[in-house]
Short mmCIF file of C-alpha atoms in Angstrom, two decimals:
data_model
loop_
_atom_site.label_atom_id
_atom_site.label_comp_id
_atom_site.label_asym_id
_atom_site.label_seq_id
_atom_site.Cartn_x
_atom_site.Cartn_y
_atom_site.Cartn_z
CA UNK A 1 -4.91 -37.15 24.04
CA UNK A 2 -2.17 -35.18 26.13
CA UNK A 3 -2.03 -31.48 24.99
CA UNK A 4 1.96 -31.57 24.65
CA UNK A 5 1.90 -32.88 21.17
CA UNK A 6 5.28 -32.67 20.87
CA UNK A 7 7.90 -34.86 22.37
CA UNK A 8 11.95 -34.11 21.82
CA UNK A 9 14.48 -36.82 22.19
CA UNK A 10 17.21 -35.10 23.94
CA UNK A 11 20.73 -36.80 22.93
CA UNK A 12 24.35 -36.47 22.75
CA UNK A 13 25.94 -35.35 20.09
CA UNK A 14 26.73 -37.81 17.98
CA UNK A 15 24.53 -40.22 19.66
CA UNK A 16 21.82 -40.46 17.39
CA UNK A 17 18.85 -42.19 18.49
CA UNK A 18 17.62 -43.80 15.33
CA UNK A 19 17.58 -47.22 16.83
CA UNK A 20 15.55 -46.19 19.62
CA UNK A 21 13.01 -44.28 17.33
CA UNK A 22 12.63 -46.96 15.06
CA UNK A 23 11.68 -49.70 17.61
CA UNK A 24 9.41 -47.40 19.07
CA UNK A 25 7.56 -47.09 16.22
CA UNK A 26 7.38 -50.47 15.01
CA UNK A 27 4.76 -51.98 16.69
CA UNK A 28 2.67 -48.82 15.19
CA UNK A 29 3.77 -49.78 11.68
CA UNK A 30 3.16 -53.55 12.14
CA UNK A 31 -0.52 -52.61 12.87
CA UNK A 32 -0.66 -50.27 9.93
CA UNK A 33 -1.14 -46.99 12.04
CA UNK A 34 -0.56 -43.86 9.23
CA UNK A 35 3.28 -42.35 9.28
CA UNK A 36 4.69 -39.53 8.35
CA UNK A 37 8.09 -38.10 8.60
CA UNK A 38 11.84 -38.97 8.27
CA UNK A 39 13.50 -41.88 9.87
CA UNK A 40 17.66 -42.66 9.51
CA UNK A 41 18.60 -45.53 8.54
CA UNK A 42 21.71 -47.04 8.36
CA UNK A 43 23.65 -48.16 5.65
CA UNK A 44 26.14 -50.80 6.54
CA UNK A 45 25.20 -53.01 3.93
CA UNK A 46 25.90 -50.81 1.15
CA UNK A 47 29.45 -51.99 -0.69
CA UNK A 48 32.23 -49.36 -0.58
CA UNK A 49 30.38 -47.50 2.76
CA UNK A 50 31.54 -44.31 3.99
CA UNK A 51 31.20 -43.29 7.09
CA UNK A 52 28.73 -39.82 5.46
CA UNK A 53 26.39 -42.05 3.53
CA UNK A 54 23.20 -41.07 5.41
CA UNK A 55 19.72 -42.57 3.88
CA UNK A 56 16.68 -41.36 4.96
CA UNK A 57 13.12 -43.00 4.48
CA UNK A 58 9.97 -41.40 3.84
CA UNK A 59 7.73 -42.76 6.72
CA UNK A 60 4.07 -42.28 4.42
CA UNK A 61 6.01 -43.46 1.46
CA UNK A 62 8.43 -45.83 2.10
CA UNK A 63 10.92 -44.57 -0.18
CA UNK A 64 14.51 -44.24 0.60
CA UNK A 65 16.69 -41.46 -0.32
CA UNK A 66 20.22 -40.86 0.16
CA UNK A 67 20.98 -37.17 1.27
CA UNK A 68 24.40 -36.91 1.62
CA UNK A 69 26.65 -35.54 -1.52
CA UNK A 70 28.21 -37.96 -2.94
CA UNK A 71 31.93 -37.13 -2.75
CA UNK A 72 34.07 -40.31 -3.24
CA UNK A 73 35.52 -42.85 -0.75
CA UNK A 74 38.53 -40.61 -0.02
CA UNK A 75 36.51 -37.67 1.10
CA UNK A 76 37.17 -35.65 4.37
CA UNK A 77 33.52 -34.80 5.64
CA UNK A 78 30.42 -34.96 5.26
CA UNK A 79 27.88 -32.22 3.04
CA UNK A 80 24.48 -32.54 3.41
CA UNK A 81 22.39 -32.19 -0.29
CA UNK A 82 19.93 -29.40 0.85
CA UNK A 83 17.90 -29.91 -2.48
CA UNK A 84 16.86 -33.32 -1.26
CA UNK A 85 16.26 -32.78 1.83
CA UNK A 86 13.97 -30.16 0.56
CA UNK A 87 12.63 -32.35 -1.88
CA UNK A 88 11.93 -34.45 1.57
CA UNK A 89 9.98 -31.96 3.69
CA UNK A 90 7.90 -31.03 0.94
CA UNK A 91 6.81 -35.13 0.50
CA UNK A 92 6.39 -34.90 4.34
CA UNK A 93 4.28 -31.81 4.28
CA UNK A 94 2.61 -33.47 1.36
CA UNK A 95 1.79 -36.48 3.32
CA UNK A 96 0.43 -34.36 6.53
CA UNK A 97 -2.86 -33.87 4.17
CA UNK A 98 -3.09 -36.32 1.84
CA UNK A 99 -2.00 -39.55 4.40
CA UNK A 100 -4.26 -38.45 7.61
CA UNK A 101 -1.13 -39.61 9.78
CA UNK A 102 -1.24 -40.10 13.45
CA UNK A 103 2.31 -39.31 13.94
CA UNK A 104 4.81 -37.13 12.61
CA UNK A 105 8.73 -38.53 13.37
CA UNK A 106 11.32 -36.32 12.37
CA UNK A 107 14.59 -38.14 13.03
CA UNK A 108 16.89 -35.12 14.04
CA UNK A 109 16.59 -31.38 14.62
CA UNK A 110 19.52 -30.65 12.91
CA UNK A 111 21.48 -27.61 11.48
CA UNK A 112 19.00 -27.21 8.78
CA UNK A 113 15.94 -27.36 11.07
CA UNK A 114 17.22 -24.87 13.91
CA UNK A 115 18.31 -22.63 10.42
CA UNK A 116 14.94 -22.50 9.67
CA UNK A 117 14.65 -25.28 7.03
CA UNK A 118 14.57 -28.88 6.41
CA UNK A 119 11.59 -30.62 8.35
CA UNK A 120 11.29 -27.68 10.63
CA UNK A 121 8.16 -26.89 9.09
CA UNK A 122 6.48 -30.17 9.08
CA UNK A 123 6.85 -29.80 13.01
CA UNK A 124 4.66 -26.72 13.02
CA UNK A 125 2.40 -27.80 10.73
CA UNK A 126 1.90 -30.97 12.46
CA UNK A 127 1.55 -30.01 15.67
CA UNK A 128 -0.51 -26.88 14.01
CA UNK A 129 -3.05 -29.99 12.59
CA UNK A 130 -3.41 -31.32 16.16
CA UNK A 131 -0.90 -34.19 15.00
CA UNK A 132 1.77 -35.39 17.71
CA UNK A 133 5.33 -34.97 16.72
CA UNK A 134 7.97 -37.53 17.98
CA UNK A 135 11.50 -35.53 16.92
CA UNK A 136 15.52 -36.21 18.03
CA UNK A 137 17.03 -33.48 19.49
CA UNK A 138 21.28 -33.01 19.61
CA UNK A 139 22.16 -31.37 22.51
CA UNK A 140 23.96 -28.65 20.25
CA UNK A 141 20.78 -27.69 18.71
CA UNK A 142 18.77 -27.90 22.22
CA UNK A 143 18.41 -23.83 22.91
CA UNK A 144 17.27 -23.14 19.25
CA UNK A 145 15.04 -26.11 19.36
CA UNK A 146 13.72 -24.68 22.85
CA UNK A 147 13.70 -20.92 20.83
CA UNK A 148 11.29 -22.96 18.33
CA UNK A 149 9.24 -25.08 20.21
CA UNK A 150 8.64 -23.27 23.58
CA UNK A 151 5.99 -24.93 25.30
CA UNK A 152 4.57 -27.04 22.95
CA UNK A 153 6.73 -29.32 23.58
CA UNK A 154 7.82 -31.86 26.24
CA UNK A 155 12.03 -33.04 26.61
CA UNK A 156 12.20 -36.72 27.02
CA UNK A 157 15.36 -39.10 27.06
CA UNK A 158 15.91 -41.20 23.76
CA UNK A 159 14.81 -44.44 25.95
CA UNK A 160 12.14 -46.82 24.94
CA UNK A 161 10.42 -46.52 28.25
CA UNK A 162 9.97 -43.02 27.68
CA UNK A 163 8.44 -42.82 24.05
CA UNK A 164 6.30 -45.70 24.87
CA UNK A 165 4.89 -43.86 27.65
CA UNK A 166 5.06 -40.90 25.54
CA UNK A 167 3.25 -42.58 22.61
CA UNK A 168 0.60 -43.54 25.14
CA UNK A 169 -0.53 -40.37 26.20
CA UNK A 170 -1.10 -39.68 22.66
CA UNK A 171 -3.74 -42.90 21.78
CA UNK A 172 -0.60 -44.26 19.89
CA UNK A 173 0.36 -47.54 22.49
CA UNK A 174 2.66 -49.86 22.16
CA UNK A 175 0.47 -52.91 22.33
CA UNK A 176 -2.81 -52.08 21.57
CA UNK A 177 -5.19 -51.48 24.70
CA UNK A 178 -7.68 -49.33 25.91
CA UNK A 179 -7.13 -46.88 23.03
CA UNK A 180 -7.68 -47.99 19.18
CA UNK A 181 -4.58 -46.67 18.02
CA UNK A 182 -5.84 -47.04 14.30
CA UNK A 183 -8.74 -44.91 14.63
CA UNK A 184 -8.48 -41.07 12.58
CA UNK A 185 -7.23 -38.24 15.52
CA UNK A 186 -10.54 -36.98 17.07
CA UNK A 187 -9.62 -33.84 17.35
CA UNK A 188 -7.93 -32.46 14.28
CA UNK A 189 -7.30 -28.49 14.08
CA UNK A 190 -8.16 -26.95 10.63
#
């Protein structure tokens, strides 16, 4: 496994790369490789959709939670609900022990996280439990997340080509190979 067990999807603002995550990570989900983390997803099948509703699903759990406030059809912006998003990195912390993941994905380093909250700490703990750490970047946040993650952590494009090759380094391929991508991470820190 690479050392850098952290790779940041550098985008532009307001080019979020959920897409790209999610097919990335597929192919680990279809063989049942252990998730943890966030993951957008969108919601343009929900009746009466506004442009803020924002669901996010629990990768270990499944479970989908909206995290916007809920503010009517007519409202002007978008408010995150802090309490669950909290109520979301503490499941994803949970899940770091209790799921024995081989990946943590963390959808966006947002406002909260370069704040000091949100998922921010699942990243450190992750990558703190020898875990690799697959997380989207804005550009906005890309000093703080830099400030944060110093060398721990490599910058890659939000392009499939790259988190594949990314994913490889880490036992995690695409297609499974040379590397059992099911087995537990060899070398866990305590």
């Amino acid at each position: 496994m690479s050392e850098v067990l952290i790779a940041a999807l550098v985008y532009a603002d307001g080019i979020y790369p959920d897409r790209v995550i999610a097919r990335a990570i597929e192919p680990l989900r279809e063989r049942g490789v252990a998730l943890a983390g966030a993951l957008q997803l969108e919601s343009t099948d929900l009746p009466g959709r506004h442009p803020c509703d924002m669901l996010l699903q629990d990768l270990a759990s499944g479970e989908v939670s909206a995290i916007a406030e809920h503010r009517g059809s007519e409202a002007r912006g978008c408010r995150l609900d802090v309490s669950l998003l909290t109520d979301l990195a503490e499941s994803v912390a949970y899940s770091l022990h209790s799921e024995e993941p081989r990946l943590l994905v963390v959808n966006k380093f947002g406002k909260i996280e370069a704040d000091g909250g949100g998922l921010r700490g699942a990243i450190a703990e992750a990558a703190g439990l020898g875990i690799p750490v697959l997380v989207g970047v804005p550009a906005r946040n890309l000093d703080r997340w830099r400030a944060f993650a110093g060398p721990l952590a490599v910058e890659l494009p939000a392009e499939p080509a790259a988190i594949a090759a990314w994913l490889e380094t880490q036992g995690l391929p695409a297609v499974p190979g040379a590397r059992d991508a099911t087995r537990p991470a060899a070398t866990r820190r305590a």
